[in-house]
């Protein structure tokens, strides 16, 4: 005699819920490993082609031309070689030192302006006098001390939220720049 046992009632519902939970858990793990959209952990590395196409939108007199690229959702990382080869000294690039004014005055990347990142992260309206004269499509390169300093990333995200469309982070920061013997300045002028 064989009994035909079908899961029913409460036991059947529990079994269905367990199977659905396992299925959703598996799908979440797969989705977490895939690259679906903006980065939440930190900025991605910029490719040379991305930067070339953005910088190529300058006119002959150095003025900004209308860019056709979409605004960034997250700042992108650039390394020392990219900064030196493609960004340093370019009229289309504004370098922003996110360290405090005293540290900036003791030494900064030549041509960089100071925007105190700690003040900016505490007061989102801070920095208007510095930022008001910068076009929203200007390429911004933000740096801090380098190494474990994440201030440049936080400032870059605020700048994106304020409507700047091309924001990059130089993670090596001032320490790497100085160590490489690249041009620096002292005082409160860029």
PDB file of C-alpha atoms in Angstrom:
ATOM      1  CA  UNK A   1       0.000   0.000   0.000  1.00  0.00           C
ATOM      2  CA  UNK A   2       1.505   3.305  -1.052  1.00  0.00           C
ATOM      3  CA  UNK A   3       0.532   6.587   0.415  1.00  0.00           C
ATOM      4  CA  UNK A   4       0.513   9.644  -1.737  1.00  0.00           C
ATOM      5  CA  UNK A   5       2.042  12.332   0.545  1.00  0.00           C
ATOM      6  CA  UNK A   6       1.709  15.929  -0.621  1.00  0.00           C
ATOM      7  CA  UNK A   7       3.104  18.823   1.331  1.00  0.00           C
ATOM      8  CA  UNK A   8       0.125  20.843   2.379  1.00  0.00           C
ATOM      9  CA  UNK A   9      -0.912  23.299   4.957  1.00  0.00           C
ATOM     10  CA  UNK A  10       1.669  24.938   7.161  1.00  0.00           C
ATOM     11  CA  UNK A  11       4.512  22.527   6.309  1.00  0.00           C
ATOM     12  CA  UNK A  12       4.075  23.182   2.573  1.00  0.00           C
ATOM     13  CA  UNK A  13       4.091  26.929   3.051  1.00  0.00           C
ATOM     14  CA  UNK A  14       7.276  26.736   5.148  1.00  0.00           C
ATOM     15  CA  UNK A  15       8.962  24.641   2.463  1.00  0.00           C
ATOM     16  CA  UNK A  16       7.991  27.131  -0.263  1.00  0.00           C
ATOM     17  CA  UNK A  17       9.292  30.060   1.820  1.00  0.00           C
ATOM     18  CA  UNK A  18      12.614  28.307   2.492  1.00  0.00           C
ATOM     19  CA  UNK A  19      13.084  27.553  -1.211  1.00  0.00           C
ATOM     20  CA  UNK A  20      12.205  31.137  -2.204  1.00  0.00           C
ATOM     21  CA  UNK A  21      14.607  32.495   0.430  1.00  0.00           C
ATOM     22  CA  UNK A  22      17.414  30.314  -0.896  1.00  0.00           C
ATOM     23  CA  UNK A  23      16.648  31.422  -4.453  1.00  0.00           C
ATOM     24  CA  UNK A  24      16.678  35.135  -3.504  1.00  0.00           C
ATOM     25  CA  UNK A  25      19.884  34.673  -1.502  1.00  0.00           C
ATOM     26  CA  UNK A  26      21.578  33.045  -4.479  1.00  0.00           C
ATOM     27  CA  UNK A  27      20.368  35.808  -6.807  1.00  0.00           C
ATOM     28  CA  UNK A  28      21.629  38.503  -4.407  1.00  0.00           C
ATOM     29  CA  UNK A  29      25.086  36.902  -4.280  1.00  0.00           C
ATOM     30  CA  UNK A  30      25.266  36.740  -8.064  1.00  0.00           C
ATOM     31  CA  UNK A  31      24.137  40.363  -8.400  1.00  0.00           C
ATOM     32  CA  UNK A  32      26.665  41.499  -5.789  1.00  0.00           C
ATOM     33  CA  UNK A  33      29.531  40.041  -7.834  1.00  0.00           C
ATOM     34  CA  UNK A  34      28.312  41.622 -11.079  1.00  0.00           C
ATOM     35  CA  UNK A  35      28.964  45.252 -12.009  1.00  0.00           C
ATOM     36  CA  UNK A  36      25.459  46.748 -12.120  1.00  0.00           C
ATOM     37  CA  UNK A  37      25.811  50.511 -11.967  1.00  0.00           C
ATOM     38  CA  UNK A  38      27.573  53.057  -9.816  1.00  0.00           C
ATOM     39  CA  UNK A  39      30.263  52.090  -7.367  1.00  0.00           C
ATOM     40  CA  UNK A  40      29.390  52.490  -3.707  1.00  0.00           C
ATOM     41  CA  UNK A  41      32.700  51.369  -2.191  1.00  0.00           C
ATOM     42  CA  UNK A  42      34.899  53.979  -3.837  1.00  0.00           C
ATOM     43  CA  UNK A  43      35.842  55.546  -7.115  1.00  0.00           C
ATOM     44  CA  UNK A  44      36.794  53.484 -10.150  1.00  0.00           C
ATOM     45  CA  UNK A  45      39.985  54.026 -12.064  1.00  0.00           C
ATOM     46  CA  UNK A  46      39.611  56.339 -15.039  1.00  0.00           C
ATOM     47  CA  UNK A  47      40.653  55.111 -18.429  1.00  0.00           C
ATOM     48  CA  UNK A  48      42.893  57.204 -20.628  1.00  0.00           C
ATOM     49  CA  UNK A  49      40.274  57.247 -23.372  1.00  0.00           C
ATOM     50  CA  UNK A  50      37.624  58.698 -21.025  1.00  0.00           C
ATOM     51  CA  UNK A  51      39.925  61.479 -19.957  1.00  0.00           C
ATOM     52  CA  UNK A  52      41.152  62.144 -23.498  1.00  0.00           C
ATOM     53  CA  UNK A  53      37.601  62.586 -24.776  1.00  0.00           C
ATOM     54  CA  UNK A  54      36.699  64.961 -21.945  1.00  0.00           C
ATOM     55  CA  UNK A  55      39.870  67.036 -22.261  1.00  0.00           C
ATOM     56  CA  UNK A  56      39.463  67.165 -26.050  1.00  0.00           C
ATOM     57  CA  UNK A  57      36.343  69.275 -25.598  1.00  0.00           C
ATOM     58  CA  UNK A  58      38.444  72.407 -25.061  1.00  0.00           C
ATOM     59  CA  UNK A  59      38.524  75.075 -27.706  1.00  0.00           C
ATOM     60  CA  UNK A  60      41.741  76.428 -29.215  1.00  0.00           C
ATOM     61  CA  UNK A  61      41.860  79.345 -26.755  1.00  0.00           C
ATOM     62  CA  UNK A  62      41.553  76.946 -23.798  1.00  0.00           C
ATOM     63  CA  UNK A  63      37.947  77.821 -23.069  1.00  0.00           C
ATOM     64  CA  UNK A  64      35.599  75.007 -22.301  1.00  0.00           C
ATOM     65  CA  UNK A  65      33.467  73.732 -25.160  1.00  0.00           C
ATOM     66  CA  UNK A  66      30.181  71.934 -24.672  1.00  0.00           C
ATOM     67  CA  UNK A  67      30.837  68.363 -23.594  1.00  0.00           C
ATOM     68  CA  UNK A  68      28.899  65.498 -25.079  1.00  0.00           C
ATOM     69  CA  UNK A  69      29.773  62.956 -22.384  1.00  0.00           C
ATOM     70  CA  UNK A  70      27.355  62.145 -19.599  1.00  0.00           C
ATOM     71  CA  UNK A  71      28.085  63.442 -16.107  1.00  0.00           C
ATOM     72  CA  UNK A  72      29.763  61.029 -13.720  1.00  0.00           C
ATOM     73  CA  UNK A  73      27.856  59.271 -10.958  1.00  0.00           C
ATOM     74  CA  UNK A  74      31.015  58.605  -8.926  1.00  0.00           C
ATOM     75  CA  UNK A  75      34.427  60.247  -8.990  1.00  0.00           C
ATOM     76  CA  UNK A  76      37.117  58.301 -10.835  1.00  0.00           C
ATOM     77  CA  UNK A  77      40.634  57.588  -9.598  1.00  0.00           C
ATOM     78  CA  UNK A  78      43.702  58.681 -11.515  1.00  0.00           C
ATOM     79  CA  UNK A  79      47.314  57.789 -10.808  1.00  0.00           C
ATOM     80  CA  UNK A  80      50.455  59.925 -10.822  1.00  0.00           C
ATOM     81  CA  UNK A  81      51.381  59.127 -14.424  1.00  0.00           C
ATOM     82  CA  UNK A  82      47.902  60.036 -15.688  1.00  0.00           C
ATOM     83  CA  UNK A  83      47.921  63.314 -13.774  1.00  0.00           C
ATOM     84  CA  UNK A  84      51.357  64.259 -15.112  1.00  0.00           C
ATOM     85  CA  UNK A  85      50.713  63.154 -18.704  1.00  0.00           C
ATOM     86  CA  UNK A  86      47.135  64.315 -19.215  1.00  0.00           C
ATOM     87  CA  UNK A  87      46.011  66.742 -16.505  1.00  0.00           C
ATOM     88  CA  UNK A  88      48.792  68.823 -14.968  1.00  0.00           C
ATOM     89  CA  UNK A  89      48.938  72.312 -16.461  1.00  0.00           C
ATOM     90  CA  UNK A  90      45.855  71.825 -18.655  1.00  0.00           C
ATOM     91  CA  UNK A  91      43.529  74.863 -18.713  1.00  0.00           C
ATOM     92  CA  UNK A  92      40.512  72.534 -18.708  1.00  0.00           C
ATOM     93  CA  UNK A  93      41.611  71.021 -15.354  1.00  0.00           C
ATOM     94  CA  UNK A  94      41.266  72.629 -11.929  1.00  0.00           C
ATOM     95  CA  UNK A  95      43.253  70.902  -9.203  1.00  0.00           C
ATOM     96  CA  UNK A  96      41.681  71.089  -5.743  1.00  0.00           C
ATOM     97  CA  UNK A  97      43.676  70.502  -2.555  1.00  0.00           C
ATOM     98  CA  UNK A  98      41.149  69.264   0.021  1.00  0.00           C
ATOM     99  CA  UNK A  99      43.507  69.653   2.999  1.00  0.00           C
ATOM    100  CA  UNK A 100      43.178  72.415   5.594  1.00  0.00           C
ATOM    101  CA  UNK A 101      44.558  75.879   4.704  1.00  0.00           C
ATOM    102  CA  UNK A 102      47.607  75.592   6.986  1.00  0.00           C
ATOM    103  CA  UNK A 103      48.707  72.325   5.398  1.00  0.00           C
ATOM    104  CA  UNK A 104      48.034  73.764   1.932  1.00  0.00           C
ATOM    105  CA  UNK A 105      50.254  76.775   2.685  1.00  0.00           C
ATOM    106  CA  UNK A 106      53.109  74.483   3.799  1.00  0.00           C
ATOM    107  CA  UNK A 107      53.138  72.867   0.351  1.00  0.00           C
ATOM    108  CA  UNK A 108      50.706  71.923  -2.404  1.00  0.00           C
ATOM    109  CA  UNK A 109      50.662  70.809  -6.030  1.00  0.00           C
ATOM    110  CA  UNK A 110      51.598  73.766  -8.207  1.00  0.00           C
ATOM    111  CA  UNK A 111      48.459  75.414  -9.582  1.00  0.00           C
ATOM    112  CA  UNK A 112      46.068  73.792  -7.082  1.00  0.00           C
ATOM    113  CA  UNK A 113      43.455  75.837  -5.260  1.00  0.00           C
ATOM    114  CA  UNK A 114      42.535  75.127  -1.639  1.00  0.00           C
ATOM    115  CA  UNK A 115      39.081  73.950  -0.595  1.00  0.00           C
ATOM    116  CA  UNK A 116      39.105  72.815   3.041  1.00  0.00           C
ATOM    117  CA  UNK A 117      37.489  69.387   2.842  1.00  0.00           C
ATOM    118  CA  UNK A 118      36.702  69.092   6.554  1.00  0.00           C
ATOM    119  CA  UNK A 119      34.784  72.381   6.429  1.00  0.00           C
ATOM    120  CA  UNK A 120      33.026  71.308   3.233  1.00  0.00           C
ATOM    121  CA  UNK A 121      31.927  67.948   4.669  1.00  0.00           C
ATOM    122  CA  UNK A 122      30.534  69.687   7.780  1.00  0.00           C
ATOM    123  CA  UNK A 123      28.836  72.538   5.901  1.00  0.00           C
ATOM    124  CA  UNK A 124      27.587  71.650   2.413  1.00  0.00           C
ATOM    125  CA  UNK A 125      27.286  75.372   1.567  1.00  0.00           C
ATOM    126  CA  UNK A 126      30.954  76.001   2.357  1.00  0.00           C
ATOM    127  CA  UNK A 127      33.282  76.859  -0.510  1.00  0.00           C
ATOM    128  CA  UNK A 128      30.923  78.956  -2.583  1.00  0.00           C
ATOM    129  CA  UNK A 129      33.492  81.714  -3.013  1.00  0.00           C
ATOM    130  CA  UNK A 130      35.961  79.166  -4.434  1.00  0.00           C
ATOM    131  CA  UNK A 131      33.538  77.122  -6.532  1.00  0.00           C
ATOM    132  CA  UNK A 132      31.286  79.848  -7.975  1.00  0.00           C
ATOM    133  CA  UNK A 133      33.830  80.841 -10.620  1.00  0.00           C
ATOM    134  CA  UNK A 134      34.397  77.297 -11.880  1.00  0.00           C
ATOM    135  CA  UNK A 135      32.249  76.085 -14.815  1.00  0.00           C
ATOM    136  CA  UNK A 136      30.209  72.961 -14.009  1.00  0.00           C
ATOM    137  CA  UNK A 137      31.800  71.078 -16.935  1.00  0.00           C
ATOM    138  CA  UNK A 138      35.367  71.880 -15.852  1.00  0.00           C
ATOM    139  CA  UNK A 139      37.482  68.806 -15.068  1.00  0.00           C
ATOM    140  CA  UNK A 140      38.173  68.796 -11.326  1.00  0.00           C
ATOM    141  CA  UNK A 141      41.044  66.821  -9.816  1.00  0.00           C
ATOM    142  CA  UNK A 142      40.741  66.503  -6.035  1.00  0.00           C
ATOM    143  CA  UNK A 143      43.552  65.332  -3.777  1.00  0.00           C
ATOM    144  CA  UNK A 144      44.509  65.315  -0.118  1.00  0.00           C
ATOM    145  CA  UNK A 145      47.535  63.904   1.709  1.00  0.00           C
ATOM    146  CA  UNK A 146      47.393  60.521  -0.039  1.00  0.00           C
ATOM    147  CA  UNK A 147      47.695  57.089   1.516  1.00  0.00           C
ATOM    148  CA  UNK A 148      44.830  56.491   3.936  1.00  0.00           C
ATOM    149  CA  UNK A 149      43.342  59.967   3.457  1.00  0.00           C
ATOM    150  CA  UNK A 150      39.782  59.592   2.142  1.00  0.00           C
ATOM    151  CA  UNK A 151      38.981  63.298   2.313  1.00  0.00           C
ATOM    152  CA  UNK A 152      39.504  63.717  -1.431  1.00  0.00           C
ATOM    153  CA  UNK A 153      36.876  61.058  -2.150  1.00  0.00           C
ATOM    154  CA  UNK A 154      34.346  62.682   0.190  1.00  0.00           C
ATOM    155  CA  UNK A 155      34.973  66.125  -1.331  1.00  0.00           C
ATOM    156  CA  UNK A 156      34.733  64.718  -4.868  1.00  0.00           C
ATOM    157  CA  UNK A 157      31.335  63.205  -4.092  1.00  0.00           C
ATOM    158  CA  UNK A 158      30.095  66.540  -2.733  1.00  0.00           C
ATOM    159  CA  UNK A 159      31.313  68.285  -5.892  1.00  0.00           C
ATOM    160  CA  UNK A 160      29.428  65.784  -8.052  1.00  0.00           C
ATOM    161  CA  UNK A 161      26.315  66.359  -5.940  1.00  0.00           C
ATOM    162  CA  UNK A 162      26.734  70.111  -6.497  1.00  0.00           C
ATOM    163  CA  UNK A 163      26.509  69.551 -10.239  1.00  0.00           C
ATOM    164  CA  UNK A 164      30.132  69.343 -11.387  1.00  0.00           C
ATOM    165  CA  UNK A 165      30.176  66.745 -14.134  1.00  0.00           C
ATOM    166  CA  UNK A 166      33.821  65.588 -14.348  1.00  0.00           C
ATOM    167  CA  UNK A 167      35.430  64.925 -10.969  1.00  0.00           C
ATOM    168  CA  UNK A 168      38.566  62.833 -10.486  1.00  0.00           C
ATOM    169  CA  UNK A 169      40.490  61.775  -7.384  1.00  0.00           C
ATOM    170  CA  UNK A 170      44.278  61.610  -7.253  1.00  0.00           C
ATOM    171  CA  UNK A 171      44.730  59.019  -4.504  1.00  0.00           C
ATOM    172  CA  UNK A 172      48.503  59.380  -4.307  1.00  0.00           C
ATOM    173  CA  UNK A 173      47.891  62.893  -3.076  1.00  0.00           C
ATOM    174  CA  UNK A 174      50.438  65.484  -2.118  1.00  0.00           C
ATOM    175  CA  UNK A 175      52.773  62.970  -0.451  1.00  0.00           C
ATOM    176  CA  UNK A 176      53.269  60.959  -3.663  1.00  0.00           C
ATOM    177  CA  UNK A 177      53.459  64.118  -5.776  1.00  0.00           C
ATOM    178  CA  UNK A 178      56.187  65.587  -3.556  1.00  0.00           C
ATOM    179  CA  UNK A 179      58.029  62.254  -3.346  1.00  0.00           C
ATOM    180  CA  UNK A 180      58.087  62.041  -7.168  1.00  0.00           C
ATOM    181  CA  UNK A 181      59.684  65.494  -7.338  1.00  0.00           C
ATOM    182  CA  UNK A 182      56.773  66.992  -9.278  1.00  0.00           C
ATOM    183  CA  UNK A 183      56.194  70.790  -9.209  1.00  0.00           C
ATOM    184  CA  UNK A 184      54.950  72.180  -5.886  1.00  0.00           C
ATOM    185  CA  UNK A 185      54.231  75.610  -4.419  1.00  0.00           C
ATOM    186  CA  UNK A 186      54.070  77.112  -0.934  1.00  0.00           C
ATOM    187  CA  UNK A 187      51.876  79.831   0.491  1.00  0.00           C
ATOM    188  CA  UNK A 188      48.221  80.566  -0.106  1.00  0.00           C
ATOM    189  CA  UNK A 189      48.457  81.177  -3.865  1.00  0.00           C
ATOM    190  CA  UNK A 190      48.094  78.372  -6.397  1.00  0.00           C
TER     191      UNK A 190
END
